[in-house]
PDB file of C-alpha atoms and ligand atoms in Angstrom:
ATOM      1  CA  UNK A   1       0.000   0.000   0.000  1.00 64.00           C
ATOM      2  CA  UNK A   2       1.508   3.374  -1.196  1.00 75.00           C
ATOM      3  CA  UNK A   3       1.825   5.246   1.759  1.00 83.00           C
ATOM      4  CA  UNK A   4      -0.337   8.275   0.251  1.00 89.00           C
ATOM      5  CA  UNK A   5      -3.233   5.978  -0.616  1.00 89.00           C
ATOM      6  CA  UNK A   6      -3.076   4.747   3.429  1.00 91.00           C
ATOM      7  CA  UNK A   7      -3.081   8.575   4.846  1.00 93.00           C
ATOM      8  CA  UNK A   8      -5.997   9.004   2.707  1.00 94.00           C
ATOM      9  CA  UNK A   9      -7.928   6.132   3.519  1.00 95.00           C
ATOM     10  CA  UNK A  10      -7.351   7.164   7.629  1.00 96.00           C
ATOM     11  CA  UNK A  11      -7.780  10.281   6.997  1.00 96.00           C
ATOM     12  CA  UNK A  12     -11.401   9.313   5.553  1.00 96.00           C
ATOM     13  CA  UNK A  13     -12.244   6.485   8.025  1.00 97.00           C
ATOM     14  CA  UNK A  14     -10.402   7.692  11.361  1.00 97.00           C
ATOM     15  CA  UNK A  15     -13.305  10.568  11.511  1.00 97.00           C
ATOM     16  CA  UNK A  16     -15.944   8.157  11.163  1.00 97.00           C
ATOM     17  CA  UNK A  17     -14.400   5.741  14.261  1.00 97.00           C
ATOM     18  CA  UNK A  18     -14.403   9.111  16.503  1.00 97.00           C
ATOM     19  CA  UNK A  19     -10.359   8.833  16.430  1.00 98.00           C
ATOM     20  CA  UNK A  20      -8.166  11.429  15.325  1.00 97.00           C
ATOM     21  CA  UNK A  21      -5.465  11.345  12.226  1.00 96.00           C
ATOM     22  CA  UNK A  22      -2.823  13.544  14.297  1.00 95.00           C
ATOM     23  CA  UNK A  23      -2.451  11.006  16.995  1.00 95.00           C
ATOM     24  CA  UNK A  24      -2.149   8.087  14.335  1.00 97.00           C
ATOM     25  CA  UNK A  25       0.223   9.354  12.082  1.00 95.00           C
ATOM     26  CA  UNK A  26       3.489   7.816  14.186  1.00 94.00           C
ATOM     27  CA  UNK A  27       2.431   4.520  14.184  1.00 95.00           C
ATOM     28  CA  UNK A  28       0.179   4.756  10.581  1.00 95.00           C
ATOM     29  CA  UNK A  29       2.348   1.885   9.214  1.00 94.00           C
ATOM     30  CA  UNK A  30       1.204  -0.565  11.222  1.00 94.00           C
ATOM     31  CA  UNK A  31      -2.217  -0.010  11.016  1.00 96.00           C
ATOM     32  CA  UNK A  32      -1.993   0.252   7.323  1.00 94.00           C
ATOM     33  CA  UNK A  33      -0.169  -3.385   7.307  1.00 94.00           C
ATOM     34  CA  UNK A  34      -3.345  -4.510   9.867  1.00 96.00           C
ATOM     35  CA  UNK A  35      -5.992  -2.960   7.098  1.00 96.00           C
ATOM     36  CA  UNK A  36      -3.978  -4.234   4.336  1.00 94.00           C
ATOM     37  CA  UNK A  37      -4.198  -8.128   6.058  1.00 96.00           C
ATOM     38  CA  UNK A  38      -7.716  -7.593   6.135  1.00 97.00           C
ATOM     39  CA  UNK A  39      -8.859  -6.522   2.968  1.00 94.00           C
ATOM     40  CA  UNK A  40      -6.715  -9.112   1.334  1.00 94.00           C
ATOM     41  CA  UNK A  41      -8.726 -11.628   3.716  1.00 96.00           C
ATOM     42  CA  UNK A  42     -11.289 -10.591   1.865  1.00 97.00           C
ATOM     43  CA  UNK A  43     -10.138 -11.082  -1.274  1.00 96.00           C
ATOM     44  CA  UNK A  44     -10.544  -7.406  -2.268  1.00 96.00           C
ATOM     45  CA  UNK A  45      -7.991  -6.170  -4.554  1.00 93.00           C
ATOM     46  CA  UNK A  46      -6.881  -2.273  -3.426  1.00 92.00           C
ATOM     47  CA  UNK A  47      -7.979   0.265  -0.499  1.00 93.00           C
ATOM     48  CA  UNK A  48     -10.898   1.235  -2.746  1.00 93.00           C
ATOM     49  CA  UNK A  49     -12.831  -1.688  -2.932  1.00 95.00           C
ATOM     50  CA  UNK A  50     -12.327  -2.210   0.982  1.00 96.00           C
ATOM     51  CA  UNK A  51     -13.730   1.630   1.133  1.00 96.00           C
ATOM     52  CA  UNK A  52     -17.237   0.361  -0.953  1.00 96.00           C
ATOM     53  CA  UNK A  53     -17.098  -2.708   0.712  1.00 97.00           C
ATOM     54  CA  UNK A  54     -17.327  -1.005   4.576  1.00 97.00           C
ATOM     55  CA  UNK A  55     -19.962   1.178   2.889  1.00 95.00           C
ATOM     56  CA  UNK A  56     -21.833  -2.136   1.853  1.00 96.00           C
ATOM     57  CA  UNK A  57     -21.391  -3.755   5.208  1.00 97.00           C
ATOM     58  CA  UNK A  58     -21.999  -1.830   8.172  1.00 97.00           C
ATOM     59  CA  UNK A  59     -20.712  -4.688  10.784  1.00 97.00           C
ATOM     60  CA  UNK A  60     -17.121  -4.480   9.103  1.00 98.00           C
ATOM     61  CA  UNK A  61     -16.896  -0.806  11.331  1.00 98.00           C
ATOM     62  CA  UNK A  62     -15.868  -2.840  13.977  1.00 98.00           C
ATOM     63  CA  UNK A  63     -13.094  -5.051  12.573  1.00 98.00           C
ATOM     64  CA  UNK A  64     -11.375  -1.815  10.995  1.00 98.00           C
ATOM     65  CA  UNK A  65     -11.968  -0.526  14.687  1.00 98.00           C
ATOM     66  CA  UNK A  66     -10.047  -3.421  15.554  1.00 98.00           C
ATOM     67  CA  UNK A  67      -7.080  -2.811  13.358  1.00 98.00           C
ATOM     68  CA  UNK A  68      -6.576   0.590  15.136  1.00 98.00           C
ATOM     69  CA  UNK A  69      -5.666  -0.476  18.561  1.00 98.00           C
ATOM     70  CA  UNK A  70      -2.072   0.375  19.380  1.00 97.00           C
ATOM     71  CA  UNK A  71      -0.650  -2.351  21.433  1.00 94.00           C
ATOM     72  CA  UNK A  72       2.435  -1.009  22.659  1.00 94.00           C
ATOM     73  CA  UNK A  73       3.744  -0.921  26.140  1.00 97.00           C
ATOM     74  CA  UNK A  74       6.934  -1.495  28.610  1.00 98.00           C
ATOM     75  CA  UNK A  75       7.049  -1.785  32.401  1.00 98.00           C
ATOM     76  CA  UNK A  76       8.122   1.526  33.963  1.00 98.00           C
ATOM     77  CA  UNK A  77       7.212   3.532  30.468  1.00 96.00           C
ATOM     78  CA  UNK A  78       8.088   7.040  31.567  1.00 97.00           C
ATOM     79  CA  UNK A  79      10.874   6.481  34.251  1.00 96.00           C
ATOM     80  CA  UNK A  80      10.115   9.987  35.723  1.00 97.00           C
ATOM     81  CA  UNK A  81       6.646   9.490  36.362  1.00 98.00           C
ATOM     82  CA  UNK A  82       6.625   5.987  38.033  1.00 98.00           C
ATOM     83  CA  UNK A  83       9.329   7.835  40.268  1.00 98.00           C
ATOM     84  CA  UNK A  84       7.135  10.910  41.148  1.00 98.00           C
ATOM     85  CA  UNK A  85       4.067   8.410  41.629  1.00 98.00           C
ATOM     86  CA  UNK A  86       6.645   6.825  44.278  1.00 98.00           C
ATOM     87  CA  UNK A  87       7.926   9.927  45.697  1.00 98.00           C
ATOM     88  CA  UNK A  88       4.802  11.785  45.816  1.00 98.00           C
ATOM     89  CA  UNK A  89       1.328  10.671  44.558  1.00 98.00           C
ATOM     90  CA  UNK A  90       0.967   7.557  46.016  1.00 98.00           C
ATOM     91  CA  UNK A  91       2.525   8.162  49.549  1.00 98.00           C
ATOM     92  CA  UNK A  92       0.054  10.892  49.966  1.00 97.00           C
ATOM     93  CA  UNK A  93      -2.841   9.328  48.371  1.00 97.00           C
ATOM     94  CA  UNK A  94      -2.145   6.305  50.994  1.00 97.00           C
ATOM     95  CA  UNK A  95      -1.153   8.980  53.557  1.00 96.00           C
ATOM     96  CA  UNK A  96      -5.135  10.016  53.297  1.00 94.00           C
ATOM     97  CA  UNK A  97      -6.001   6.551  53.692  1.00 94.00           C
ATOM     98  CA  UNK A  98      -4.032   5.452  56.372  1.00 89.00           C
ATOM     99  CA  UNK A  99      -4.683   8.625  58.221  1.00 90.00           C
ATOM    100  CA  UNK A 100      -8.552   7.878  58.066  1.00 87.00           C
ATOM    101  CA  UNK A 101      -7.575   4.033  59.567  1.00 90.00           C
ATOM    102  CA  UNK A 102      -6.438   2.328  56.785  1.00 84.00           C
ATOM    103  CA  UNK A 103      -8.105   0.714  53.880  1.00 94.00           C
ATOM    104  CA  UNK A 104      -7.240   0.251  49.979  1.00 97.00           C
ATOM    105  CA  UNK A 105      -6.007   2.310  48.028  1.00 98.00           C
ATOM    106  CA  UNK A 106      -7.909   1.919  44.562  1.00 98.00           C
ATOM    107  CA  UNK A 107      -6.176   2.264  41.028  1.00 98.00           C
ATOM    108  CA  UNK A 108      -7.588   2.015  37.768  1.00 98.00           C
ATOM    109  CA  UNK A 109      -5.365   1.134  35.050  1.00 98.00           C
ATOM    110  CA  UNK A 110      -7.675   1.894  31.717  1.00 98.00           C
ATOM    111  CA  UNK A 111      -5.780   0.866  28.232  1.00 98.00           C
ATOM    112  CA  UNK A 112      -3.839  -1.615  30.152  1.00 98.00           C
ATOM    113  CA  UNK A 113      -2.513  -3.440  26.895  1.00 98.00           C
ATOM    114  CA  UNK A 114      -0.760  -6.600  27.938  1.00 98.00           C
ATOM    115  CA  UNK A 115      -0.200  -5.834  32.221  1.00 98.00           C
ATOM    116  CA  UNK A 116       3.058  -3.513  31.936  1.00 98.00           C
ATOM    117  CA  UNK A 117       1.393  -0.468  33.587  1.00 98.00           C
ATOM    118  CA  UNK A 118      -0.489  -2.203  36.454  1.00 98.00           C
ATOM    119  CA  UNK A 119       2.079  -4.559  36.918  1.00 98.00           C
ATOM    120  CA  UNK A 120       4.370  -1.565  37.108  1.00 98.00           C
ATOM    121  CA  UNK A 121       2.104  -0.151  40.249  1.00 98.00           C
ATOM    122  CA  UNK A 122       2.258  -3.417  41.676  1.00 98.00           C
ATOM    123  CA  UNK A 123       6.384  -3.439  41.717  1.00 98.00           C
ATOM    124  CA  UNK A 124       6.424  -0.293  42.825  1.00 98.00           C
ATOM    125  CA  UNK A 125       3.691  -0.451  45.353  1.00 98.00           C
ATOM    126  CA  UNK A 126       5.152  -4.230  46.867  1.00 97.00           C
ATOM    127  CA  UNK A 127       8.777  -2.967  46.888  1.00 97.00           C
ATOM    128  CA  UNK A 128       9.356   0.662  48.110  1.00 97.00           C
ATOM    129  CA  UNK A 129       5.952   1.659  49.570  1.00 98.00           C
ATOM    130  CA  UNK A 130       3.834  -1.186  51.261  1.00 97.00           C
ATOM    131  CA  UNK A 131       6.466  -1.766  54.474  1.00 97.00           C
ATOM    132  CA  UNK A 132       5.277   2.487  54.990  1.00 96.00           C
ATOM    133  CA  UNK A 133       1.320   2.124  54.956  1.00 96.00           C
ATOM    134  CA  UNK A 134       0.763  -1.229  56.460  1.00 94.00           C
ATOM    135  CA  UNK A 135      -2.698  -0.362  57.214  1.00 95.00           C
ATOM    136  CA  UNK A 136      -3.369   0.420  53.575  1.00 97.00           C
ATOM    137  CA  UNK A 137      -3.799  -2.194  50.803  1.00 97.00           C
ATOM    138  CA  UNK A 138      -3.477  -2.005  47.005  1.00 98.00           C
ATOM    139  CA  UNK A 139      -6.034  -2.919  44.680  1.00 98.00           C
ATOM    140  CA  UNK A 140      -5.781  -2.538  41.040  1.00 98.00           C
ATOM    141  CA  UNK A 141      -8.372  -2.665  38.259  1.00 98.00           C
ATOM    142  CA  UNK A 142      -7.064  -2.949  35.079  1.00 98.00           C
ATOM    143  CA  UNK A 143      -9.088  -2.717  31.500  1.00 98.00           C
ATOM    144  CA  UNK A 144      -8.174  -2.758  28.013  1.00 98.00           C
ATOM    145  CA  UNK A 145     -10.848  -3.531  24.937  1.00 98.00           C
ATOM    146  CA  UNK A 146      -8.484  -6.269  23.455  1.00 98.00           C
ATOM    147  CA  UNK A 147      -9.284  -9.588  24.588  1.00 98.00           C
ATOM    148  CA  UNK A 148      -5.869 -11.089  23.421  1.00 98.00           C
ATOM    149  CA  UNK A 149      -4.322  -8.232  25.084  1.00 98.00           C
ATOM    150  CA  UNK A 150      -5.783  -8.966  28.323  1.00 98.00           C
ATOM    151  CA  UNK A 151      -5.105 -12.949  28.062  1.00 98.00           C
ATOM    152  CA  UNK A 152      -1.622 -12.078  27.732  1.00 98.00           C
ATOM    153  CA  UNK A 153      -1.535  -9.704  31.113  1.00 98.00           C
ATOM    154  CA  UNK A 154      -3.436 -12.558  32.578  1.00 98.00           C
ATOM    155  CA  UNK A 155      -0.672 -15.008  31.231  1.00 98.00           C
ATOM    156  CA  UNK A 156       2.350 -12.520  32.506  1.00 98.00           C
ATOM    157  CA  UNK A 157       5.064 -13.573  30.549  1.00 98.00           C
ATOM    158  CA  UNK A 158       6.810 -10.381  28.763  1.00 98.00           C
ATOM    159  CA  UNK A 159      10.051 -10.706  26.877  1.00 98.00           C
ATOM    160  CA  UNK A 160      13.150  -9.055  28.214  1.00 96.00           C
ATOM    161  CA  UNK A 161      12.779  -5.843  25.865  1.00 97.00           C
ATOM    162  CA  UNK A 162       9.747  -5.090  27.883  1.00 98.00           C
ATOM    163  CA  UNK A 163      11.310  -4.760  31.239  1.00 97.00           C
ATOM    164  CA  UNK A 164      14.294  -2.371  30.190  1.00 96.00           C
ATOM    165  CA  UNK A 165      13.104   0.644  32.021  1.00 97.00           C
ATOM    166  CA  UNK A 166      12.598  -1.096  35.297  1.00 97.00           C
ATOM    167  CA  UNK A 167      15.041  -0.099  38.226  1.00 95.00           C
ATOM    168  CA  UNK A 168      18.066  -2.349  38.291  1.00 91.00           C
ATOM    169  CA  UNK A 169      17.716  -5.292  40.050  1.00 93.00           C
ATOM    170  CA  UNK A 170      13.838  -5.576  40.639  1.00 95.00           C
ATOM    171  CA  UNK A 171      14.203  -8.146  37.538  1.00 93.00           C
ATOM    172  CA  UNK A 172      15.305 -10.276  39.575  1.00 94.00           C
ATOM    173  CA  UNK A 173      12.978  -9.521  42.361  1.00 96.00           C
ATOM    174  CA  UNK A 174       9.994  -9.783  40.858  1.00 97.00           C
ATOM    175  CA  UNK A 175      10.236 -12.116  37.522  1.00 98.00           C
ATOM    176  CA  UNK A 176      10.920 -15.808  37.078  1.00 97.00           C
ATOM    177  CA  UNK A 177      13.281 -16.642  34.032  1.00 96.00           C
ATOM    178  CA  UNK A 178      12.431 -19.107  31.684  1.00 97.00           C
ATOM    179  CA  UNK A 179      13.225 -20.071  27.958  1.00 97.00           C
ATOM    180  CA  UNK A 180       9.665 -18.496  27.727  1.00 97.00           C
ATOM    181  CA  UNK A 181      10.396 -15.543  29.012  1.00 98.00           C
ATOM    182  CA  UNK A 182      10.288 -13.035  31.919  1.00 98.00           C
ATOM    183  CA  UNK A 183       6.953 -14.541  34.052  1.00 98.00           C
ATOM    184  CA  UNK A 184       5.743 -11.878  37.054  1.00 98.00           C
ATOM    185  CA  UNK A 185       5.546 -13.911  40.613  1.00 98.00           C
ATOM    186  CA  UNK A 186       2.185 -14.241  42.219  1.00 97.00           C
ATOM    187  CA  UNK A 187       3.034 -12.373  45.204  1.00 97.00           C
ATOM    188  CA  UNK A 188       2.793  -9.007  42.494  1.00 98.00           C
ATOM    189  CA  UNK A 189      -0.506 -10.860  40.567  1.00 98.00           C
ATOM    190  CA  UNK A 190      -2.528 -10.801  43.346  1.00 96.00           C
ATOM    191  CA  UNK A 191      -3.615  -7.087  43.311  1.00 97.00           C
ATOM    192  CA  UNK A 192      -4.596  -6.788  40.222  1.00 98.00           C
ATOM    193  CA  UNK A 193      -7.682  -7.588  38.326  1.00 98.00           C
ATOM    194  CA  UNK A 194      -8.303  -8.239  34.591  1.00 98.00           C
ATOM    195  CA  UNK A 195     -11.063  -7.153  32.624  1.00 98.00           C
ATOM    196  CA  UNK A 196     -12.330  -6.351  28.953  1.00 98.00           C
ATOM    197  CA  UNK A 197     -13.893  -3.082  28.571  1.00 98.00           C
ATOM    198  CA  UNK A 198     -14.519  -0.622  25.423  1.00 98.00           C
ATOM    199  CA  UNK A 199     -14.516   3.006  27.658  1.00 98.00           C
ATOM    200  CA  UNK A 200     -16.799   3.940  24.816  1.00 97.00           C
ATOM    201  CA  UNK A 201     -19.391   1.501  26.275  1.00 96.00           C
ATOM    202  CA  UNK A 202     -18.807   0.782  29.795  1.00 96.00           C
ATOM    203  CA  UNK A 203     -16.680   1.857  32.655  1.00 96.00           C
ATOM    204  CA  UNK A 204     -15.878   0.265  35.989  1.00 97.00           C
ATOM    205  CA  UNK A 205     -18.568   1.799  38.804  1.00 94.00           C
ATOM    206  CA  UNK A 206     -16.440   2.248  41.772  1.00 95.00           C
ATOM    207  CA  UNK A 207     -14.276   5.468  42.880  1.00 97.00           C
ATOM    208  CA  UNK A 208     -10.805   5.369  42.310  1.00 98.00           C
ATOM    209  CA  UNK A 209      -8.005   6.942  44.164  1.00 98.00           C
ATOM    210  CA  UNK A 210      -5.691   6.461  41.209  1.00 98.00           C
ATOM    211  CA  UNK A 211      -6.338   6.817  37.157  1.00 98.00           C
ATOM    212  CA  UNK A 212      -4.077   5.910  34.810  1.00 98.00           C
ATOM    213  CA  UNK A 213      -5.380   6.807  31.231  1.00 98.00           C
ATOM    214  CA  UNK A 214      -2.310   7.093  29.142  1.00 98.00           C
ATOM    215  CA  UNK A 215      -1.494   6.990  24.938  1.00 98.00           C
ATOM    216  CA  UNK A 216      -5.185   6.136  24.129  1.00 98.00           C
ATOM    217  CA  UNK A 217      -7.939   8.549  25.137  1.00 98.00           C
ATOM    218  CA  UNK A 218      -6.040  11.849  24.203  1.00 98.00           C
ATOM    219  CA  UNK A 219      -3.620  10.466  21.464  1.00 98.00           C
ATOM    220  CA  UNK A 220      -6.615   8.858  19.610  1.00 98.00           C
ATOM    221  CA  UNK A 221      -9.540   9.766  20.232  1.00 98.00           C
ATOM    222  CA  UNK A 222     -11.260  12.539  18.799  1.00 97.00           C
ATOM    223  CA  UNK A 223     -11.911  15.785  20.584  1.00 96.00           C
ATOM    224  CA  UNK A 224     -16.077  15.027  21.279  1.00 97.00           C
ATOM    225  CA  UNK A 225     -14.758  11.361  22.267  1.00 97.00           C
ATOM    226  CA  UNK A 226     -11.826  12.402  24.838  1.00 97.00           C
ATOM    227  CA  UNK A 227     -14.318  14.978  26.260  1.00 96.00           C
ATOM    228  CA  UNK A 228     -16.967  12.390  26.992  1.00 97.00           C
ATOM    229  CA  UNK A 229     -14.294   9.844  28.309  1.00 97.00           C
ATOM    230  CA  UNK A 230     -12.919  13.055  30.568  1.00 97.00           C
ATOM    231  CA  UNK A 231     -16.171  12.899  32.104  1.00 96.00           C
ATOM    232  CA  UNK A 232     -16.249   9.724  32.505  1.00 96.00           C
ATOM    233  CA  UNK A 233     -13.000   9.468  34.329  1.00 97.00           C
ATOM    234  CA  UNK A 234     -13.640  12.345  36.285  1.00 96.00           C
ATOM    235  CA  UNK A 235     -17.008  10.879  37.376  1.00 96.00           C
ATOM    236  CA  UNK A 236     -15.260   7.830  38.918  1.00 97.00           C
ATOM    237  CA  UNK A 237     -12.595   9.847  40.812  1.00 97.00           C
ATOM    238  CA  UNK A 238     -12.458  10.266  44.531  1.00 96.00           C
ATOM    239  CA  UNK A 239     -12.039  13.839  46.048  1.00 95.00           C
ATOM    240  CA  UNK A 240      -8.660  14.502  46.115  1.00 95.00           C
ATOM    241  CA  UNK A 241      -7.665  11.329  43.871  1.00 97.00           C
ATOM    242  CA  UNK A 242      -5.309  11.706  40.635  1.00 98.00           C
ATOM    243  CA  UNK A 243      -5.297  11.084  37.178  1.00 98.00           C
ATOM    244  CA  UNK A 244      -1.849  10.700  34.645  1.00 98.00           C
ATOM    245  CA  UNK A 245      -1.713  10.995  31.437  1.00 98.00           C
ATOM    246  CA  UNK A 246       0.948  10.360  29.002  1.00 97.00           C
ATOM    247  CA  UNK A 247       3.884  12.156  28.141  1.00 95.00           C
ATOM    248  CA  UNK A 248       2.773  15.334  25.502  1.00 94.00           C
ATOM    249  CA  UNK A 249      -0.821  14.114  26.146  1.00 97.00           C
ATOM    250  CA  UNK A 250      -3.141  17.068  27.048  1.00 96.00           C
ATOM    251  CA  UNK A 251      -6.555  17.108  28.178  1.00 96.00           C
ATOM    252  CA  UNK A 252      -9.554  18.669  26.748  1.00 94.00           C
ATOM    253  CA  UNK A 253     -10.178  22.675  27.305  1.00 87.00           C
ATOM    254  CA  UNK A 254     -11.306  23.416  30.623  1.00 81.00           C
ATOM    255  CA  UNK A 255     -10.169  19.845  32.164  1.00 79.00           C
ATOM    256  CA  UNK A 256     -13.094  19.429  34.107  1.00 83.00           C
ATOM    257  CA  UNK A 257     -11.920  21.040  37.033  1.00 87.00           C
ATOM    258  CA  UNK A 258      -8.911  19.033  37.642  1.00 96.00           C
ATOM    259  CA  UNK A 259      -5.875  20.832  39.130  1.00 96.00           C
ATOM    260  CA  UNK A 260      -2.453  19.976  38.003  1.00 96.00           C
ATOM    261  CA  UNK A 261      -0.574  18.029  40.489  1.00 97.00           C
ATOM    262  CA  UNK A 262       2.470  18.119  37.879  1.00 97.00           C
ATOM    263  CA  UNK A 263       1.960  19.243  34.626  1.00 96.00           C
ATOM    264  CA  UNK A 264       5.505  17.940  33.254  1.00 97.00           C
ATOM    265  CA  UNK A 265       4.432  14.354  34.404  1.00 98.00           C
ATOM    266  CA  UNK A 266       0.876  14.923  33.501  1.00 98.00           C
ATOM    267  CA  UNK A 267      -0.651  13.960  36.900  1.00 98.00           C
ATOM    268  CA  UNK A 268      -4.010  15.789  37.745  1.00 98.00           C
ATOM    269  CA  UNK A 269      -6.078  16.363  40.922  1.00 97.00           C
ATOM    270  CA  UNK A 270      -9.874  16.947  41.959  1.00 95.00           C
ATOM    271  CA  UNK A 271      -9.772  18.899  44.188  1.00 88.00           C
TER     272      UNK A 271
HETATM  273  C1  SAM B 301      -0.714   2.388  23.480  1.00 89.57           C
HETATM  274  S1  SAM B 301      -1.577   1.236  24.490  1.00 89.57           S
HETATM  275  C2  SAM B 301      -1.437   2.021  26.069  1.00 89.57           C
HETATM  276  C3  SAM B 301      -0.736   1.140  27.063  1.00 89.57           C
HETATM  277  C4  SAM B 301      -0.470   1.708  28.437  1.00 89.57           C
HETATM  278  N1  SAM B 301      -1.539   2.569  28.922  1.00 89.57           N
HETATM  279  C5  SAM B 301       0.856   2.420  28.472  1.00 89.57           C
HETATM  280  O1  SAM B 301       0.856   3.626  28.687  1.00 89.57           O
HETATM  281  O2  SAM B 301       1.890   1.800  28.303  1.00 89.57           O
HETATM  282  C6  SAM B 301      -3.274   1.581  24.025  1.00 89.57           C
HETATM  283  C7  SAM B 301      -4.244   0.499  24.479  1.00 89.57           C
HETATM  284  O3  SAM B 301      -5.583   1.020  24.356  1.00 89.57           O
HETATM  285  C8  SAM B 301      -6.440  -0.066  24.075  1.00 89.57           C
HETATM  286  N2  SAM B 301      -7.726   0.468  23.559  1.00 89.57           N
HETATM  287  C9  SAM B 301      -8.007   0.909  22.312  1.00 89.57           C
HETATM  288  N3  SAM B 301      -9.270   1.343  22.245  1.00 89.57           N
HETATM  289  C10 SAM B 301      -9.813   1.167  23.486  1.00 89.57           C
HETATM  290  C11 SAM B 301     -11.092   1.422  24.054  1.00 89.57           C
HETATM  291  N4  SAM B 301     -12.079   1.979  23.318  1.00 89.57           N
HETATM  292  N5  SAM B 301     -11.320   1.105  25.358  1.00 89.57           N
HETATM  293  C12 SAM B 301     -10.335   0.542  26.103  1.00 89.57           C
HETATM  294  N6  SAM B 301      -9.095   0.271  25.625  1.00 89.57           N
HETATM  295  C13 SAM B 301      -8.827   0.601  24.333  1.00 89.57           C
HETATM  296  C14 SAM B 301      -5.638  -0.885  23.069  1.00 89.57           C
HETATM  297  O4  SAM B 301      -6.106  -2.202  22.979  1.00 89.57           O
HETATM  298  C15 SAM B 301      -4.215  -0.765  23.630  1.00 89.57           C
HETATM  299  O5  SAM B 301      -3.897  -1.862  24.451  1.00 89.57           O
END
């Protein structure tokens, strides 16, 4: 596929799937190979006949929906922000808790792709905080609209590439090596819960000390989309609780009333 002919054909479709062409043109290629796999499945010869043929068949929306989730993740992406969730956001969220007699201290983890980022919380959360809040327990949810995505967090087995941000030597702490691969231990499973969720659709009911919505929401989706997710996410924040974002990641005009906690590591605040 010429890559003119792929801009085009985002460029047309993107609009109509509520995402946005900006956030997709990085990672275009693979999305084009994706949409390329798939009209070929279908025995349709070019980029135009897939455009008639989505126009014929309503139900294909959702498998070219499909092609545009962006799987990508790491353990620890965005070194600086796991370490000011360590040195500040967390302490004091469980400060709050503990303070108040103890309890959990609730994360969500939404676009959770295959476990880095919750598993990340977990790491950090078992091995520098927990000895300090005894009297305050972690619980993680974490969502992601990709089945396969979410059977491999489930699995937790991530090659070695995926763990090359992590601090030195919690590898070792907190993995099993096989010929596999790099396989979290239970004792960092246990916190965290699994489930499949389009945040178009659905979203988890309970209040959360802790959102993490990063590279989906405002990389992708459009600006009607990211404002109805906003209030979505806002909705199902405690007082006081925090949202990140990712890294150049803004959110939508007038952010809902959310205070920044630190704008350079995109962490938020209702106040
Ligand atoms: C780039 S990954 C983000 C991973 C992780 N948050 C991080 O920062 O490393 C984007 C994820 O969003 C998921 N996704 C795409 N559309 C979604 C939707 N409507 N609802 C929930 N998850 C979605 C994709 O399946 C993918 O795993």
């Amino acid at each position: 596929m010429r890559d003119v002919e792929g801009i085009q054909f985002l460029q047309w479709c993107l609009p109509r799937l509520q995402l946005c062409w900006p956030g997709y043109r990085k990672v275009r290629r693979q999305v084009y190979k994706r949409i390329q796999r798939r009209f070929q499945s279908l025995d349709l010869p070019s980029l135009t006949d897939y455009r008639i043929y989505l126009e014929v068949h309503p139900e294909e929306w959702e498998v070219l929906d499909s092609c545009c989730w962006i799987p990508i993740s790491r353990f620890y992406r965005d070194k600086s922000l796991f370490l000011f969730l360590e040195q500040e956001v967390m302490p004091q969220l469980a400060q709050q808790i503990g303070a108040n007699g103890g309890g959990i201290l609730r994360c969500w983890s939404l676009a959770c792709a295959s476990g880095e980022e919750p598993y990340s919380l977990s790491l950090l959360w078992k091995l520098k905080l927990q000895a300090r809040f005894p009297n305050v327990r972690l619980v993680i949810l974490a969502t992601d609209i990709d089945d396969q995505a979410i059977a491999r967090a489930q699995r937790g087995c991530y090659p070695v590439s995926s763990l090359r941000d992590l601090p030195e030597n919690w590898g070792g702490q907190a993995f099993d090596h096989t010929v596999e691969g790099f396989w979290i231990k239970p004792e960092f499973r246990e916190s965290v819960t699994f489930l499949v969720q389009d945040i178009r659709r659905v979203a988890p009911e309970e209040a959360f000390d802790l959102i993490l919505c990063r590279y989906l929401a405002f990389t992708y989706f459009d600006a009607a989309l990211q404002s109805n997710t906003l209030r979505q996410l806002v909705g199902r924040m405690q007082i006081g609780g925090a949202l990140v974002i990712g890294n150049g990641e803004t959110l939508p005009e007038g952010g809902l009333g959310l205070t920044p906690w630190s704008e350079k590591e995109g962490v938020y605040r209702r106040a």
